[in-house]
Tab-separated table of C-alpha atoms and ligand atoms in Angstrom:
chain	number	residue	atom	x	y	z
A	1	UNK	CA	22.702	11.289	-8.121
A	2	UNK	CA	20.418	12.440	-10.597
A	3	UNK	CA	18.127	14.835	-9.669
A	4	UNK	CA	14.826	16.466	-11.081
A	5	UNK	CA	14.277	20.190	-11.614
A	6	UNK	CA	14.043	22.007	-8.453
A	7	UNK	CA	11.185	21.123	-6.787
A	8	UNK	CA	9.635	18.959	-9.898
A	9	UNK	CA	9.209	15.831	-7.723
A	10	UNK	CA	7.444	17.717	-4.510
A	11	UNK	CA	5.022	19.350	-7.255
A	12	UNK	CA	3.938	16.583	-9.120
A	13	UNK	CA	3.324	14.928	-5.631
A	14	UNK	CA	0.675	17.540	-5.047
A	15	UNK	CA	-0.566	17.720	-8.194
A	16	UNK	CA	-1.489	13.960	-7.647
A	17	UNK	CA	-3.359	14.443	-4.636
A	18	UNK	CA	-5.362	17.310	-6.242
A	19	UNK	CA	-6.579	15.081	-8.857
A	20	UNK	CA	-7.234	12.238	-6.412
A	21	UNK	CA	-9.475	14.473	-4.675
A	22	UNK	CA	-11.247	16.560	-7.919
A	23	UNK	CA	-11.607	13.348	-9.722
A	24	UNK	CA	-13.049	9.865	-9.714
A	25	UNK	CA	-9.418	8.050	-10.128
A	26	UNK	CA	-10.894	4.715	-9.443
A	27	UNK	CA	-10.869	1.729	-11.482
A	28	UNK	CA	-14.676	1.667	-13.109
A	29	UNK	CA	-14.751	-1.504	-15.020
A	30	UNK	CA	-13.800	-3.968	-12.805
A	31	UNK	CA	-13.428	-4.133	-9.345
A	32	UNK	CA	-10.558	-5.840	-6.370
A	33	UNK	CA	-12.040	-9.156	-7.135
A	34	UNK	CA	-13.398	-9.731	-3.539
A	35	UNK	CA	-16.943	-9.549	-4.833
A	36	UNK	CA	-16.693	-12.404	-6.440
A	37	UNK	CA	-16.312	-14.255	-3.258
A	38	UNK	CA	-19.154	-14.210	-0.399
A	39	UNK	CA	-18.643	-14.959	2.933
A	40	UNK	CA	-21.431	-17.538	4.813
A	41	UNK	CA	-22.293	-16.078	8.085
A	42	UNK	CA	-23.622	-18.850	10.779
A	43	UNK	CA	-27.027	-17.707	11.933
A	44	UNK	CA	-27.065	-18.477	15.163
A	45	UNK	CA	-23.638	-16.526	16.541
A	46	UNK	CA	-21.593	-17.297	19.950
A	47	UNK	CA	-18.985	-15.065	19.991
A	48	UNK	CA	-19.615	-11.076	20.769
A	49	UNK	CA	-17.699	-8.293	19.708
A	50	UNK	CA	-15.157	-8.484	22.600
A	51	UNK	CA	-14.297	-11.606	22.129
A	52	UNK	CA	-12.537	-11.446	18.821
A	53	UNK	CA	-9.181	-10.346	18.923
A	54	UNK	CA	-7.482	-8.934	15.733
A	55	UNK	CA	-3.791	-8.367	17.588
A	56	UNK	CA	-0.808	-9.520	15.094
A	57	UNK	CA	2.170	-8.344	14.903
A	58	UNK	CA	4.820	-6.901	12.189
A	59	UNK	CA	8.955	-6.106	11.867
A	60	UNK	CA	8.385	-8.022	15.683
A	61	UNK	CA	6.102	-4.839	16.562
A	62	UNK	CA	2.523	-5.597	18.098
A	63	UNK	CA	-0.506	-4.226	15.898
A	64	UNK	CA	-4.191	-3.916	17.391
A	65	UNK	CA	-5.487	-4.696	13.870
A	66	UNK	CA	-3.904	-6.287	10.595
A	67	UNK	CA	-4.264	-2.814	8.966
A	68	UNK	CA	-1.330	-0.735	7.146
A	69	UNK	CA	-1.819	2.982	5.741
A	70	UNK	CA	-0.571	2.617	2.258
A	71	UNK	CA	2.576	4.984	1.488
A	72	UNK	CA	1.239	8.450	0.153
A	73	UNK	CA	2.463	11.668	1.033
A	74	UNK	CA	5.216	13.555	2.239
A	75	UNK	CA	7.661	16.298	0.097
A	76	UNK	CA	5.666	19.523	0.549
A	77	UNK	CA	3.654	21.462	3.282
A	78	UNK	CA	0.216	19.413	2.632
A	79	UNK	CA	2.331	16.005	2.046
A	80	UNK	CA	3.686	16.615	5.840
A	81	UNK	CA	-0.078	17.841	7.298
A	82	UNK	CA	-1.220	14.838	5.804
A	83	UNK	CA	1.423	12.360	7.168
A	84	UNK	CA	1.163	14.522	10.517
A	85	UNK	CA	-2.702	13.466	10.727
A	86	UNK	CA	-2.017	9.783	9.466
A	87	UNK	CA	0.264	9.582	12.114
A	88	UNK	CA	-1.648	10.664	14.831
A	89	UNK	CA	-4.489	8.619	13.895
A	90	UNK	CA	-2.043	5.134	13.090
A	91	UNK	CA	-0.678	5.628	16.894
A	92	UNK	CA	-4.293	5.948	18.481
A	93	UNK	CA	-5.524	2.651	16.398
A	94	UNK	CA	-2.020	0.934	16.866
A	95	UNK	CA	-2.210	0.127	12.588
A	96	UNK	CA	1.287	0.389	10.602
A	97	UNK	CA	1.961	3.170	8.329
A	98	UNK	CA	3.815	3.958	5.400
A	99	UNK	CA	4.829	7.685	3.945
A	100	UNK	CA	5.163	8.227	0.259
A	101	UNK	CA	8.526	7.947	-1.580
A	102	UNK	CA	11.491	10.306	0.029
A	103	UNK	CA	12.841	10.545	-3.069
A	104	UNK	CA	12.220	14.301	-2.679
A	105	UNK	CA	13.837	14.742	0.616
A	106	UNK	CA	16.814	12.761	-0.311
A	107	UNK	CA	16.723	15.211	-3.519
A	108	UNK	CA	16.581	17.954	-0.997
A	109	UNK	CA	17.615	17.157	2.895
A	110	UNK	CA	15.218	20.604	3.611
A	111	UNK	CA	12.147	18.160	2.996
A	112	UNK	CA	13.392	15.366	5.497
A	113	UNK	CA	10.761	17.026	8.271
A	114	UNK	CA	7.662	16.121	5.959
A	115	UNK	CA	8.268	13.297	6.358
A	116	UNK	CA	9.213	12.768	10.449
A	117	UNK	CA	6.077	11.284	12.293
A	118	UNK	CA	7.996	9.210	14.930
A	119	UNK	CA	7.510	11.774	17.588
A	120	UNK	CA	3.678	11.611	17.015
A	121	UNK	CA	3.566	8.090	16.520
A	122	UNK	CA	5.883	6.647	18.881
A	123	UNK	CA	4.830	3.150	18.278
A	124	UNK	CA	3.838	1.482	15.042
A	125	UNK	CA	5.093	0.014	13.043
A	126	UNK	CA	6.244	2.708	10.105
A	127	UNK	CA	7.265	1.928	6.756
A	128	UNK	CA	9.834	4.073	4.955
A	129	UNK	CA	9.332	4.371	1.029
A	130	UNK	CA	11.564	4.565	-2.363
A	131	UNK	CA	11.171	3.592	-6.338
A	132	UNK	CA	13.151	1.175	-8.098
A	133	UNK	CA	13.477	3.114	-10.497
A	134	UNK	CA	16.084	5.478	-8.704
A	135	UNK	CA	17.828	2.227	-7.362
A	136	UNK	CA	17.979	1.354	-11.538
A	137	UNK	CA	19.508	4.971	-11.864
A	138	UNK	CA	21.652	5.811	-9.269
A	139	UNK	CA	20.515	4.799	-5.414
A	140	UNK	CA	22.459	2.065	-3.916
A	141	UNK	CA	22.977	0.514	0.117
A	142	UNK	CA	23.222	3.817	1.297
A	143	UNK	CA	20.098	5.819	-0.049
A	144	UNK	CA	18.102	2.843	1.397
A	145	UNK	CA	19.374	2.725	5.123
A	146	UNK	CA	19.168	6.341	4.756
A	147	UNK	CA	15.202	6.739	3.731
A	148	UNK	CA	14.591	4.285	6.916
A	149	UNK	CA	17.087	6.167	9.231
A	150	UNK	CA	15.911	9.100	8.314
A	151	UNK	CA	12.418	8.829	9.656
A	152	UNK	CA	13.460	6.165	12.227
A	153	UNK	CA	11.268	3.613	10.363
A	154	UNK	CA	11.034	-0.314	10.947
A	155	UNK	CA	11.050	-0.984	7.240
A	156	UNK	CA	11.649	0.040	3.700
A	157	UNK	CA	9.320	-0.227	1.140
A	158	UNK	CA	10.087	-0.138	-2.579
A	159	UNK	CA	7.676	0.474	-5.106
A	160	UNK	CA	7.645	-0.675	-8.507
A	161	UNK	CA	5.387	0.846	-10.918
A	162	UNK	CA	6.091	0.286	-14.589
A	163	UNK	CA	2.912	0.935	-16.332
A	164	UNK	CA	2.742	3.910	-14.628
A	165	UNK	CA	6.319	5.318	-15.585
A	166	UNK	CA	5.423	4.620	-18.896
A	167	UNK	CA	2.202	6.704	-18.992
A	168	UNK	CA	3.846	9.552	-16.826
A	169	UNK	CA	4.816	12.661	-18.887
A	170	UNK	CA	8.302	13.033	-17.225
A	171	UNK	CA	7.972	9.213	-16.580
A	172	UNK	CA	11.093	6.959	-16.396
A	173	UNK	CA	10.640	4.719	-19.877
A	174	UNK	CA	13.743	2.220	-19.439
A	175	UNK	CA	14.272	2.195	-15.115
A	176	UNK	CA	11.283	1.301	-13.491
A	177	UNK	CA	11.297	-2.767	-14.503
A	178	UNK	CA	14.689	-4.645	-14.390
A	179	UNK	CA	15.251	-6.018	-10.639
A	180	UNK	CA	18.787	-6.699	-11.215
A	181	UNK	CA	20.091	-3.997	-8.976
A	182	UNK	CA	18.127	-4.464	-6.400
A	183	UNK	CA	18.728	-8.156	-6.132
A	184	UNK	CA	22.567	-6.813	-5.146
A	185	UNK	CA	21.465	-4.097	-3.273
A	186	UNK	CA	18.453	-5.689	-1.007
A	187	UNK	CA	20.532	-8.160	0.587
A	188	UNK	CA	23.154	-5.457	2.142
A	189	UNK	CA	20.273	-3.665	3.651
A	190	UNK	CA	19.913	-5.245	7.089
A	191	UNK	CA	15.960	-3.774	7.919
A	192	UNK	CA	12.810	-5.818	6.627
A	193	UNK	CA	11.756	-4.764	3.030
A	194	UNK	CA	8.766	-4.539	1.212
A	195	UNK	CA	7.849	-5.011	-2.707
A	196	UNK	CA	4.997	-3.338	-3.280
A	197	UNK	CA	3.052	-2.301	-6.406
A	198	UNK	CA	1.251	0.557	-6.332
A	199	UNK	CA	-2.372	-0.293	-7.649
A	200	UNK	CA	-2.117	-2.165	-10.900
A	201	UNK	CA	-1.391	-5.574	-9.858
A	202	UNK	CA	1.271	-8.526	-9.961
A	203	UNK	CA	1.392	-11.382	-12.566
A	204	UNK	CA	2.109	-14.715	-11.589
A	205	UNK	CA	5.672	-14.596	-12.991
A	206	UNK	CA	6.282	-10.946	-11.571
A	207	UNK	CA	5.812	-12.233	-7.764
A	208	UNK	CA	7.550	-15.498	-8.657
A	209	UNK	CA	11.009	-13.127	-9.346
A	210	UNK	CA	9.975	-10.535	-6.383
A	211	UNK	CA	10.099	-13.826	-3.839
A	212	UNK	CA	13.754	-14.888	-5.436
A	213	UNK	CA	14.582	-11.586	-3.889
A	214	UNK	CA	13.769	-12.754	-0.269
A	215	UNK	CA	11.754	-9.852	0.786
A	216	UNK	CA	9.912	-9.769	4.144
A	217	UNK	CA	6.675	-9.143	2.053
A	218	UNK	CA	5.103	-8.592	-1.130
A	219	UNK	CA	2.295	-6.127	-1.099
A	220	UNK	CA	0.028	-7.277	-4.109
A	221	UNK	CA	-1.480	-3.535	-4.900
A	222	UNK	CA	-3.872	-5.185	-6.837
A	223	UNK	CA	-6.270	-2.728	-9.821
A	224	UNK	CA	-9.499	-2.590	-8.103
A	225	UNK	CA	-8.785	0.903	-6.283
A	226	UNK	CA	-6.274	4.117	-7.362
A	227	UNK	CA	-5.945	4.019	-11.021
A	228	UNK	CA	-2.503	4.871	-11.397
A	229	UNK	CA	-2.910	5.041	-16.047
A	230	UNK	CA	-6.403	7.713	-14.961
A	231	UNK	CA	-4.492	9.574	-12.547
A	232	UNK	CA	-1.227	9.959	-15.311
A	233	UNK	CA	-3.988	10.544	-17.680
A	234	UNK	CA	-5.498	13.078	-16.339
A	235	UNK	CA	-2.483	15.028	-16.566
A	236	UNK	CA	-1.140	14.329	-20.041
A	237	UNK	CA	-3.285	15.762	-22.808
A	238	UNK	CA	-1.197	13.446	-25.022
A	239	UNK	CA	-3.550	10.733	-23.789
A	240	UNK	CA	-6.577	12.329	-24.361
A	241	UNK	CA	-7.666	9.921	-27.307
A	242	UNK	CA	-6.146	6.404	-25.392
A	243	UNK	CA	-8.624	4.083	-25.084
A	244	UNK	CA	-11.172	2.756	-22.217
A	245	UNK	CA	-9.467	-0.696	-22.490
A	246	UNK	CA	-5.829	0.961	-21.817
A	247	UNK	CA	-6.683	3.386	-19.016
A	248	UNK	CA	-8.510	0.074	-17.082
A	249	UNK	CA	-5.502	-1.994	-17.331
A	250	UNK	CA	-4.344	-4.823	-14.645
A	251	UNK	CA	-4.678	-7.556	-12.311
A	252	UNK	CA	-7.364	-7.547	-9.898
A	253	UNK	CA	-6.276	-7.591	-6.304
A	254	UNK	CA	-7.903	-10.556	-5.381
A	255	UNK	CA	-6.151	-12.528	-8.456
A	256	UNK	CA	-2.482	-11.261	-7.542
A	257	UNK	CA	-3.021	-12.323	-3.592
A	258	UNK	CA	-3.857	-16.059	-5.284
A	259	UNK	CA	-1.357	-16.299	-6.992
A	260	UNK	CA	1.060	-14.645	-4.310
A	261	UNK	CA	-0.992	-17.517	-1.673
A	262	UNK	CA	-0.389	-20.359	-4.335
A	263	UNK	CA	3.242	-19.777	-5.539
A	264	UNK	CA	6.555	-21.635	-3.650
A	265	UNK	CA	8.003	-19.470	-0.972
A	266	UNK	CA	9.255	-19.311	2.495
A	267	UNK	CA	6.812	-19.764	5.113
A	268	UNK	CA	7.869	-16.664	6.794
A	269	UNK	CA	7.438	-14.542	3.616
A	270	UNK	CA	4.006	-11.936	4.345
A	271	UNK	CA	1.592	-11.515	2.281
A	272	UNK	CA	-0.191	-7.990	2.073
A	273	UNK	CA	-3.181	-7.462	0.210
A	274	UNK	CA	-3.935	-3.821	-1.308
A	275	UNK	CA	-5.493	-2.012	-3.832
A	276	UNK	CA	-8.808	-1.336	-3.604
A	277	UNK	CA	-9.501	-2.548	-0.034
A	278	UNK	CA	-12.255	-0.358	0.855
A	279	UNK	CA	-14.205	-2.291	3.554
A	280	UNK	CA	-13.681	-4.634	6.656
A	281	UNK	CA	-15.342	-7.208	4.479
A	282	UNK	CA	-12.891	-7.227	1.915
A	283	UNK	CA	-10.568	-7.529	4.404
A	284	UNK	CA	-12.103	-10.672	6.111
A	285	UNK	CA	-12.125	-12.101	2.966
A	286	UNK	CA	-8.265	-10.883	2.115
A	287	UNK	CA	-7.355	-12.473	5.408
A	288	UNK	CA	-8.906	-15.328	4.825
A	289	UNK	CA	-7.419	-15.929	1.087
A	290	UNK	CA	-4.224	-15.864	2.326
A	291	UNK	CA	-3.122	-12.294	3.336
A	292	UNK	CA	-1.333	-11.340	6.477
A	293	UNK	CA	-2.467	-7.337	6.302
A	294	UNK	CA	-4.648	-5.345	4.448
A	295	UNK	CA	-3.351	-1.996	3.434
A	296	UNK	CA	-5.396	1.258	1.751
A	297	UNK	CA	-4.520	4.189	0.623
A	298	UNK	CA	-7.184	6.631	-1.536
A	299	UNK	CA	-10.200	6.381	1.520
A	300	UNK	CA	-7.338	7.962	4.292
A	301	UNK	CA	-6.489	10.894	1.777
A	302	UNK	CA	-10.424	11.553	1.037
A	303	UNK	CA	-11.624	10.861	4.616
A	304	UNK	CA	-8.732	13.733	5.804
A	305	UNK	CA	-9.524	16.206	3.097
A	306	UNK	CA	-13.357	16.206	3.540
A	307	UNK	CA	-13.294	16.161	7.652
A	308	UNK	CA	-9.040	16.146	8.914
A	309	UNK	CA	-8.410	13.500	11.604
A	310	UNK	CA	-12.306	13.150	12.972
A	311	UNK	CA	-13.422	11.706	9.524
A	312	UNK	CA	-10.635	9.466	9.356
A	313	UNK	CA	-11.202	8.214	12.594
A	314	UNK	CA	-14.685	7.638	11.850
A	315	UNK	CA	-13.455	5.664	8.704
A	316	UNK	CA	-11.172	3.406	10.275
A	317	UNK	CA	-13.546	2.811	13.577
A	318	UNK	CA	-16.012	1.447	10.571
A	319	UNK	CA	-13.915	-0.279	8.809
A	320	UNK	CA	-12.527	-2.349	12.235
A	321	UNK	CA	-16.314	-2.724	13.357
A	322	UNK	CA	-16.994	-4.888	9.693
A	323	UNK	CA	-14.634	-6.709	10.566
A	324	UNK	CA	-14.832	-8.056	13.701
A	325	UNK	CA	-18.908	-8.396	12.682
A	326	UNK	CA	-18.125	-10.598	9.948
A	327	UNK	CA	-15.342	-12.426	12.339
A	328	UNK	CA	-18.085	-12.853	14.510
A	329	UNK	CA	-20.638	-14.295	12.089
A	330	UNK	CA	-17.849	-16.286	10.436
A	331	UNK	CA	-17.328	-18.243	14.372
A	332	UNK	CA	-13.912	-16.925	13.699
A	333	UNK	CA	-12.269	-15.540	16.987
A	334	UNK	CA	-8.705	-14.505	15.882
A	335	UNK	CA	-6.601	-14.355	12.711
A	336	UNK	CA	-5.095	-17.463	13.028
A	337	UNK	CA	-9.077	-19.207	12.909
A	338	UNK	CA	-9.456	-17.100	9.993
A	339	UNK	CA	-6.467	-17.982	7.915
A	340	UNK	CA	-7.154	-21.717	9.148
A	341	UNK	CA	-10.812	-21.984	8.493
A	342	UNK	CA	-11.658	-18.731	5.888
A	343	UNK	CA	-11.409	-20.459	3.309
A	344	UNK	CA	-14.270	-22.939	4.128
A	345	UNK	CA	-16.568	-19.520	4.978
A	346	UNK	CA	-16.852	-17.858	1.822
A	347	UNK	CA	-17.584	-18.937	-1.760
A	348	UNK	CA	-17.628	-18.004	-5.121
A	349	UNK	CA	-20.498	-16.224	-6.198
B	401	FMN	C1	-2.060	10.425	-3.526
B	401	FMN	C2	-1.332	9.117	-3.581
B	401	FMN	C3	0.052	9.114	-3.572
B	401	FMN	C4	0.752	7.910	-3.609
B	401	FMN	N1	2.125	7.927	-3.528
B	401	FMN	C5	2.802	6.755	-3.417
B	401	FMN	C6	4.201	6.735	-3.169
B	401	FMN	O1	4.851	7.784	-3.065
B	401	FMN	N2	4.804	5.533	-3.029
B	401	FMN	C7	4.119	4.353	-3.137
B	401	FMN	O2	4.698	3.277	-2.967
B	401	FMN	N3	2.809	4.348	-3.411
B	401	FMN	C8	2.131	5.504	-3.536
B	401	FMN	N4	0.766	5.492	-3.733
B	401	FMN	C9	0.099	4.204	-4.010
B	401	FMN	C10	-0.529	3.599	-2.772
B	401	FMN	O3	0.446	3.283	-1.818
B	401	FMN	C11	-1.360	2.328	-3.120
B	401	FMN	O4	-0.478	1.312	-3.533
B	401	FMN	C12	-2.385	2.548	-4.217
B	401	FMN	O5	-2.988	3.827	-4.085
B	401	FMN	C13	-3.482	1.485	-4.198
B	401	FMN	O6	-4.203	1.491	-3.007
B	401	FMN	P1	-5.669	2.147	-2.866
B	401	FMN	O7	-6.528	1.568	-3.952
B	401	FMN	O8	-6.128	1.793	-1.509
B	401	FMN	O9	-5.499	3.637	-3.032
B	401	FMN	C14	0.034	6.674	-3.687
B	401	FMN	C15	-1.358	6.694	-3.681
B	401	FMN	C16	-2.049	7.882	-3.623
B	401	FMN	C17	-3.553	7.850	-3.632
């Protein structure tokens, strides 16, 4: 297996949070895409608040609300107080969760307990997490089952991130793209997986070859949110002359959920849209372009670093509130309405 300088992996992991939270790592150009699309609210409401029911479920488990925590954190002291708190907050909400890549606890076995929430979140639905790039080095069946086993997770999730391997200092230039090992790998691995991007979108082509893998679901992580090139760049003073253009690089997350919505694949493939979900209005209108979940990432790590668990309960309480308000005003009283009859309730601006 190979293996990064002691420690490298669980310090560059914390070096990323620290500039998520010091910096604006947003996109700034252009946004998810949602806002091109309004929703048209019915004046004159029936349904209340109560009434509309956001239940769904995932890997068979139930959820209160189509919401996942995006993979983040884990690898060091403030990755696990920050899965810890995630955790805690996922069970109380009954929302999925996902913790960042283990490759630094299969690196070293000492970090395995940053990343072990199942005793606080007994639960949800949890979502282990890996790179293809490693499976392109040296990972195979067993570092997969492992990652899930090791945090008794319902799921793996493996992220692919090319653009931003290629911008990262110690970056991995010729592993992160080809998906020909994972297309013998995947199938061995009998637990639901997830392809997921991590913020810079998927092209039309790209999540044409992730479905001929037969995943359980593609997360879009569309560019609208986390700006994977800004973060890199923020820590390579190579880049310090790249240009605007470069740095706002990708598909918006509205575009790549389209595309995922209007390509041929299985029925039972899921869709989930993230990147840049920030509000229970995008999410209404993710939900109702074709998305089974919504997913975020960057709000959780803000909302816990400026307030710890209170803030990020206050965050999510918002974000559910939205939604079932614009459910309400939509006349839609479930998920299954909204999928059915979205569409129809919002427009292009
Ligand atoms: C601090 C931080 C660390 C992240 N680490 C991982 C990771 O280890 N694995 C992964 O798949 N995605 C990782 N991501 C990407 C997120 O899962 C997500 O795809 C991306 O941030 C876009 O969502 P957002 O705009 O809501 O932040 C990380 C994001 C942040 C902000």
């Amino acid at each position: 297996m190979v293996k990064e300088k002691d420690g490298a992996t669980s310090k560059r992991k914390d070096e990323h949070i620290k500039i998520c939270l010091e910096n604006d790592v947003e996109y700034q150009s252009h946004n998810n895409g949602f806002q091109k699309f309004k929703l048209h609210p019915s004046t004159l409401v029936d349904l209340s608040l109560e009434q509309i029911n956001l239940k769904t479920t995932i890997f068979e488990k139930e959820l209160d609300f189509p919401i996942l925590v995006s993979g983040m954190t884990g690898g060091s002291k403030l990755g696990q107080q920050y899965n810890e708190q995630i955790a805690e907050i996922c069970q109380e909400f009954r929302i999925g969760m996902g913790v960042g890549s283990q490759r630094a606890a299969i690196e070293n076995p000492d970090l395995i307990k940053t990343f072990e929430v199942r005793n606080i979140a007994p639960d949800i639905p949890l979502i282990a997490n890996l790179g293809l790039p490693q499976f392109n080095k040296s990972y195979d069946v067993k570092e997969a089952i492992f990652a899930i086993e090791m945090i008794k997770a319902d799921a793996l999730a493996v992220h692919i991130n090319p653009l931003q391997e290629l911008v990262q200092l110690e970056g991995d230039k010729e592993d992160s793209h080809s998906l020909e090992r994972l297309k013998q790998i995947l199938p061995q691995v009998k637990y639901p997986i997830i392809l997921k991007g991590v913020g810079t979108g998927f092209s039309r082509k790209d999540l044409q070859n992730l479905v001929n893998l037969s995943p359980y679901a593609i997360d879009v992580a569309g560019a609208g949110g986390t700006n994977w090139t800004k973060i890199e760049y923020l820590r390579n003073k190579k880049m310090e002359y790249v240009s605007e253009e470069f740095v706002e690089q990708g598909i918006a997350t509205a575009e790549s959920l389209q595309s995922a919505h209007s390509i041929k694949r299985p029925k039972t493939l899921k869709l989930i849209a993230s990147g840049g979900i920030r509000t229970g209005i995008d999410a209404v209108k993710a939900l109702a372009l074709g998305s089974d979940y919504v997913a975020f990432a960057l709000p959780v790590l803000k909302a816990l670093a400026k307030g710890g668990v209170d803030e990020l309960r206050k965050y999510i309480s918002t974000f559910i509130f939205e939604m079932k308000t614009s459910m309400a005003m939509l006349g839609c009283e479930n998920i299954q309405q909204l999928k059915k009859k979205g569409h129809k309730k919002i427009g292009r601006i």
